[in-house]
PDB file of C-alpha atoms in Angstrom:
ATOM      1  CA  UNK V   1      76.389  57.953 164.915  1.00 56.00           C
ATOM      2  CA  UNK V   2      77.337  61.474 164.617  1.00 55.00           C
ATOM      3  CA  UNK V   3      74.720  64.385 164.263  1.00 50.00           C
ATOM      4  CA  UNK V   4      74.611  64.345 160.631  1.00 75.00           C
ATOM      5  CA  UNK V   5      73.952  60.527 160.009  1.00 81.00           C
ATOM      6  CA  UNK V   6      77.431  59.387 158.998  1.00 90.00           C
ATOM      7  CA  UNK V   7      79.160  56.698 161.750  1.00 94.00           C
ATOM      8  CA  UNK V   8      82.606  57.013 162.939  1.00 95.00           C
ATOM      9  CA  UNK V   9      84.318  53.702 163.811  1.00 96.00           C
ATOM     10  CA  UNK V  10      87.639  53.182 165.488  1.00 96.00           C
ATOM     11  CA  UNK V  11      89.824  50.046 165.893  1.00 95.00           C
ATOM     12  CA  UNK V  12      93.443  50.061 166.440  1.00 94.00           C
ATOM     13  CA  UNK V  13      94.614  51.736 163.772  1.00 95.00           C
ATOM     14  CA  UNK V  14      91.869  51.923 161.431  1.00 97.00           C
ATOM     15  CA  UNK V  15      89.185  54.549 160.877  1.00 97.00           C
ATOM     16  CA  UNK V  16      86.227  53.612 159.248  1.00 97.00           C
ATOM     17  CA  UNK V  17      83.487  56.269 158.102  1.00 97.00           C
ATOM     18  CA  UNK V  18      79.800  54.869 157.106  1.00 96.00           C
ATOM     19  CA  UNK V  19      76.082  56.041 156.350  1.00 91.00           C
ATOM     20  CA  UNK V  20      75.150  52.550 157.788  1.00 92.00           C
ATOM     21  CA  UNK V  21      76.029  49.591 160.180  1.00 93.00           C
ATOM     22  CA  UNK V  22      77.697  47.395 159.378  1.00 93.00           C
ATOM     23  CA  UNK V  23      79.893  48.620 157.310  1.00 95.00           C
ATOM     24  CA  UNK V  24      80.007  46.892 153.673  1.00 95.00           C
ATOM     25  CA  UNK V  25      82.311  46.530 150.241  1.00 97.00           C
ATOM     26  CA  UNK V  26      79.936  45.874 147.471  1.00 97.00           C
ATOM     27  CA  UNK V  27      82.016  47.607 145.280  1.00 97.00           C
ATOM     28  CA  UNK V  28      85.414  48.822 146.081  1.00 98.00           C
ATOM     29  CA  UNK V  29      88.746  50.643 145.079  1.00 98.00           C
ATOM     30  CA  UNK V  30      92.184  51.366 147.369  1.00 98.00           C
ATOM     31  CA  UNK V  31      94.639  53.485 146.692  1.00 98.00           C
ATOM     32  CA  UNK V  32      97.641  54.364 149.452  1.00 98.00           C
ATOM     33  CA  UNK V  33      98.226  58.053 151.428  1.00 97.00           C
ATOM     34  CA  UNK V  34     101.200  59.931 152.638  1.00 94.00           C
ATOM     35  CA  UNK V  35     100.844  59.877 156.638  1.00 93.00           C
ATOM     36  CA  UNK V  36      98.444  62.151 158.087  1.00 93.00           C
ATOM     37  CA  UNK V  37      95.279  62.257 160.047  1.00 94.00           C
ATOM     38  CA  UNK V  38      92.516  59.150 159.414  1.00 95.00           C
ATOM     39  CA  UNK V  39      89.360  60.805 160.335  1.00 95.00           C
ATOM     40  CA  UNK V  40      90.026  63.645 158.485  1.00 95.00           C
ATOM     41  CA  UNK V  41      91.194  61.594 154.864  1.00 97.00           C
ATOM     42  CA  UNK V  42      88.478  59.540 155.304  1.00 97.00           C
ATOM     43  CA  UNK V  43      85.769  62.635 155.618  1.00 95.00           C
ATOM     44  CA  UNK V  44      87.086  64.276 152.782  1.00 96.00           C
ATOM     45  CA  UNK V  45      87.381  60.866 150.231  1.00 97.00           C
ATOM     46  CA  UNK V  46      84.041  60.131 152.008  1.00 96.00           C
ATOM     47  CA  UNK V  47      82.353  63.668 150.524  1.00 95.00           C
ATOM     48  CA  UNK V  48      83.802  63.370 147.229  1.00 97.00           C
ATOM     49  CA  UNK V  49      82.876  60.218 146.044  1.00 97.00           C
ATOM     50  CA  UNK V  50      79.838  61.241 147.453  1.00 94.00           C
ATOM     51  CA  UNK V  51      79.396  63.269 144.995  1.00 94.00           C
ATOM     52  CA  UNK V  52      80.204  61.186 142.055  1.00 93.00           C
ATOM     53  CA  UNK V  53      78.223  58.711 142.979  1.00 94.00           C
ATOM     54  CA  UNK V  54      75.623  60.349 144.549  1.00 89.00           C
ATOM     55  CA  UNK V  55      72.493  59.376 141.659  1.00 92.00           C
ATOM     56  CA  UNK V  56      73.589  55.313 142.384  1.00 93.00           C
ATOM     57  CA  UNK V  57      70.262  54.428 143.737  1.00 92.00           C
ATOM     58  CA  UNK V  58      70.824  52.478 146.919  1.00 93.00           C
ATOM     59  CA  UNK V  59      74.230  53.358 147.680  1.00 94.00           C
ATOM     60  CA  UNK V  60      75.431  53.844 151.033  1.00 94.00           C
ATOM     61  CA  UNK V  61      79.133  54.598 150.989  1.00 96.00           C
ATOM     62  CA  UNK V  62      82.179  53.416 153.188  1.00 97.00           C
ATOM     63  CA  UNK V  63      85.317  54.629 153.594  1.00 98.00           C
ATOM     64  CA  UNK V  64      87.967  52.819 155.771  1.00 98.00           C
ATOM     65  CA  UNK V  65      91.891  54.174 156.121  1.00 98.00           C
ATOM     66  CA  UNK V  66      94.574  51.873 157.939  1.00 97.00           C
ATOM     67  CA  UNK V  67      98.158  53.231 159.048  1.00 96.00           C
ATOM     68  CA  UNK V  68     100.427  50.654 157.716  1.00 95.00           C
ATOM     69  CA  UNK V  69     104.282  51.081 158.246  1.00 93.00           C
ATOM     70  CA  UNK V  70     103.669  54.902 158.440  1.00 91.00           C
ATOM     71  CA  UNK V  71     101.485  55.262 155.443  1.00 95.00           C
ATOM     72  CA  UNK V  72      97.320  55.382 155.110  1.00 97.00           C
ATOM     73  CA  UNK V  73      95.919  52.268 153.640  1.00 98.00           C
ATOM     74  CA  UNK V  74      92.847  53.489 151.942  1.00 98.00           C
ATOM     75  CA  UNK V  75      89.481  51.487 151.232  1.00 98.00           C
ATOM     76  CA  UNK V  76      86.727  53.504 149.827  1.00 98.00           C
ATOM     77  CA  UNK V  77      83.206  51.742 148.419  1.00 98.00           C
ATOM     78  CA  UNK V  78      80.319  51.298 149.686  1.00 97.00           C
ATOM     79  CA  UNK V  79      77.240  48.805 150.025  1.00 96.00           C
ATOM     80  CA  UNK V  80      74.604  49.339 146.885  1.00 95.00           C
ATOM     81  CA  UNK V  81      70.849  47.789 147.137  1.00 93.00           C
ATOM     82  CA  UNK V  82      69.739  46.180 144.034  1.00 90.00           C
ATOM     83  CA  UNK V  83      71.317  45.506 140.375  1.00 91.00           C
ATOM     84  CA  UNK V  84      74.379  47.741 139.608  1.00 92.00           C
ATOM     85  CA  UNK V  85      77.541  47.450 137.403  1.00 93.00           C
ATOM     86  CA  UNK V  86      80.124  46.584 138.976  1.00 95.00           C
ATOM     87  CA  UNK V  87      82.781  47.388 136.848  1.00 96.00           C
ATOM     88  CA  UNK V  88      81.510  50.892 135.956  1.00 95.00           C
ATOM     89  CA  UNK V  89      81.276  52.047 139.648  1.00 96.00           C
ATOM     90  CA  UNK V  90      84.738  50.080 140.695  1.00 97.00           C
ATOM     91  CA  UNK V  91      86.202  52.285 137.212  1.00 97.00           C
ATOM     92  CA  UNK V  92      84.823  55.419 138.352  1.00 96.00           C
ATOM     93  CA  UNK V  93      85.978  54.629 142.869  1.00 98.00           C
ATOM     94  CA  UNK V  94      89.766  53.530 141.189  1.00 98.00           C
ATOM     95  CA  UNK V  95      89.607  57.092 139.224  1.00 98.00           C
ATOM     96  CA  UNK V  96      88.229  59.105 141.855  1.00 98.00           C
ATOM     97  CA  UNK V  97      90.799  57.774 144.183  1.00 98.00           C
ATOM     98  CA  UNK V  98      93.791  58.308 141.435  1.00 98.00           C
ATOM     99  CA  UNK V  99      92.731  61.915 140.232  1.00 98.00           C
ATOM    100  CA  UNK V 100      96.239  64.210 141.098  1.00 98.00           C
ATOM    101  CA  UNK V 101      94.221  67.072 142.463  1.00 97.00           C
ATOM    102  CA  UNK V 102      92.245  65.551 144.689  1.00 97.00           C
ATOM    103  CA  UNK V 103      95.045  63.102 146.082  1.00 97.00           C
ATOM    104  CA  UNK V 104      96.729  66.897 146.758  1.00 96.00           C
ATOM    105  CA  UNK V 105      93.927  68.565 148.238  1.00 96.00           C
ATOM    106  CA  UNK V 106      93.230  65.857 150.752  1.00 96.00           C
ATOM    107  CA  UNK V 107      97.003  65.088 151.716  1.00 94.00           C
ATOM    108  CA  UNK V 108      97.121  68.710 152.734  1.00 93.00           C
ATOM    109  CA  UNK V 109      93.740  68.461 154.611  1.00 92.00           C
ATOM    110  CA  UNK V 110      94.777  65.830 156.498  1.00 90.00           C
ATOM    111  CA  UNK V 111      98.278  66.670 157.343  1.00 85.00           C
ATOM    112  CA  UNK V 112      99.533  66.369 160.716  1.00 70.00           C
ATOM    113  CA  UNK V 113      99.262  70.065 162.527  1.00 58.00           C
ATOM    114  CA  UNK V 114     102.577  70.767 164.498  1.00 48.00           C
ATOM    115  CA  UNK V 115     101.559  72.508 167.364  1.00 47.00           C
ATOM    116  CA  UNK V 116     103.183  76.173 168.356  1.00 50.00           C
ATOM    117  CA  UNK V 117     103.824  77.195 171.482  1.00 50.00           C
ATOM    118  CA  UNK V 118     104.698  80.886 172.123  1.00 49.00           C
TER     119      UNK V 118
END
């Protein structure tokens, strides 16, 4: 677990970023990235549906990114304790994950660094 409660797993080429173990898709949307770095995507998706969803009671969210053929696979969810509506939250994930401006901000978070030597 890292220092501020969030767990970082890592498994061939997958990155998966939780508030709890294991990991778990009650609810669920997936969208696919440009090529760039896992942790980071997954940290910034994680922190913004965080704050969509943040007033689910019981939700503990999960984000999971897979490089496939040079492109980022991207799972992002969570587990929810107790009743919810599925369709709503699933809605709200599949529009979070489609929204233009945040699909731009976190392609250019994530982004590959090329490294300068002088």
């Amino acid at each position: 677990m890292t220092r501020k409660g969030w767990h970082i797993q890592r498994k061939d080429d997958t990155v998966t970023v939780a508030r709890r173990l294991p990991a778990r898709f009650d609810v669920s949307a997936c969208t696919v990235m440009p090529s760039g770095g896992r942790l980071r995507l997954a940290q910034q998706i994680r922190q913004d549906m965080w704050r969509r969803l943040q007033n689910l009671r019981g939700f503990s969210p999960v984000v999971e990114v897979k490089d496939v053929n040079g492109a980022l696979q991207v799972t992002a969810g969570g587990s929810i304790d107790g009743p919810f509506p599925r369709a709503s939250i699933e809605e709200k994930l599949a529009n979070l994950l489609a929204d233009p401006d945040l699909r731009t901000r976190w392609s250019a978070r994530s982004a590959h660094r090329e490294v300068r030597h002088g």
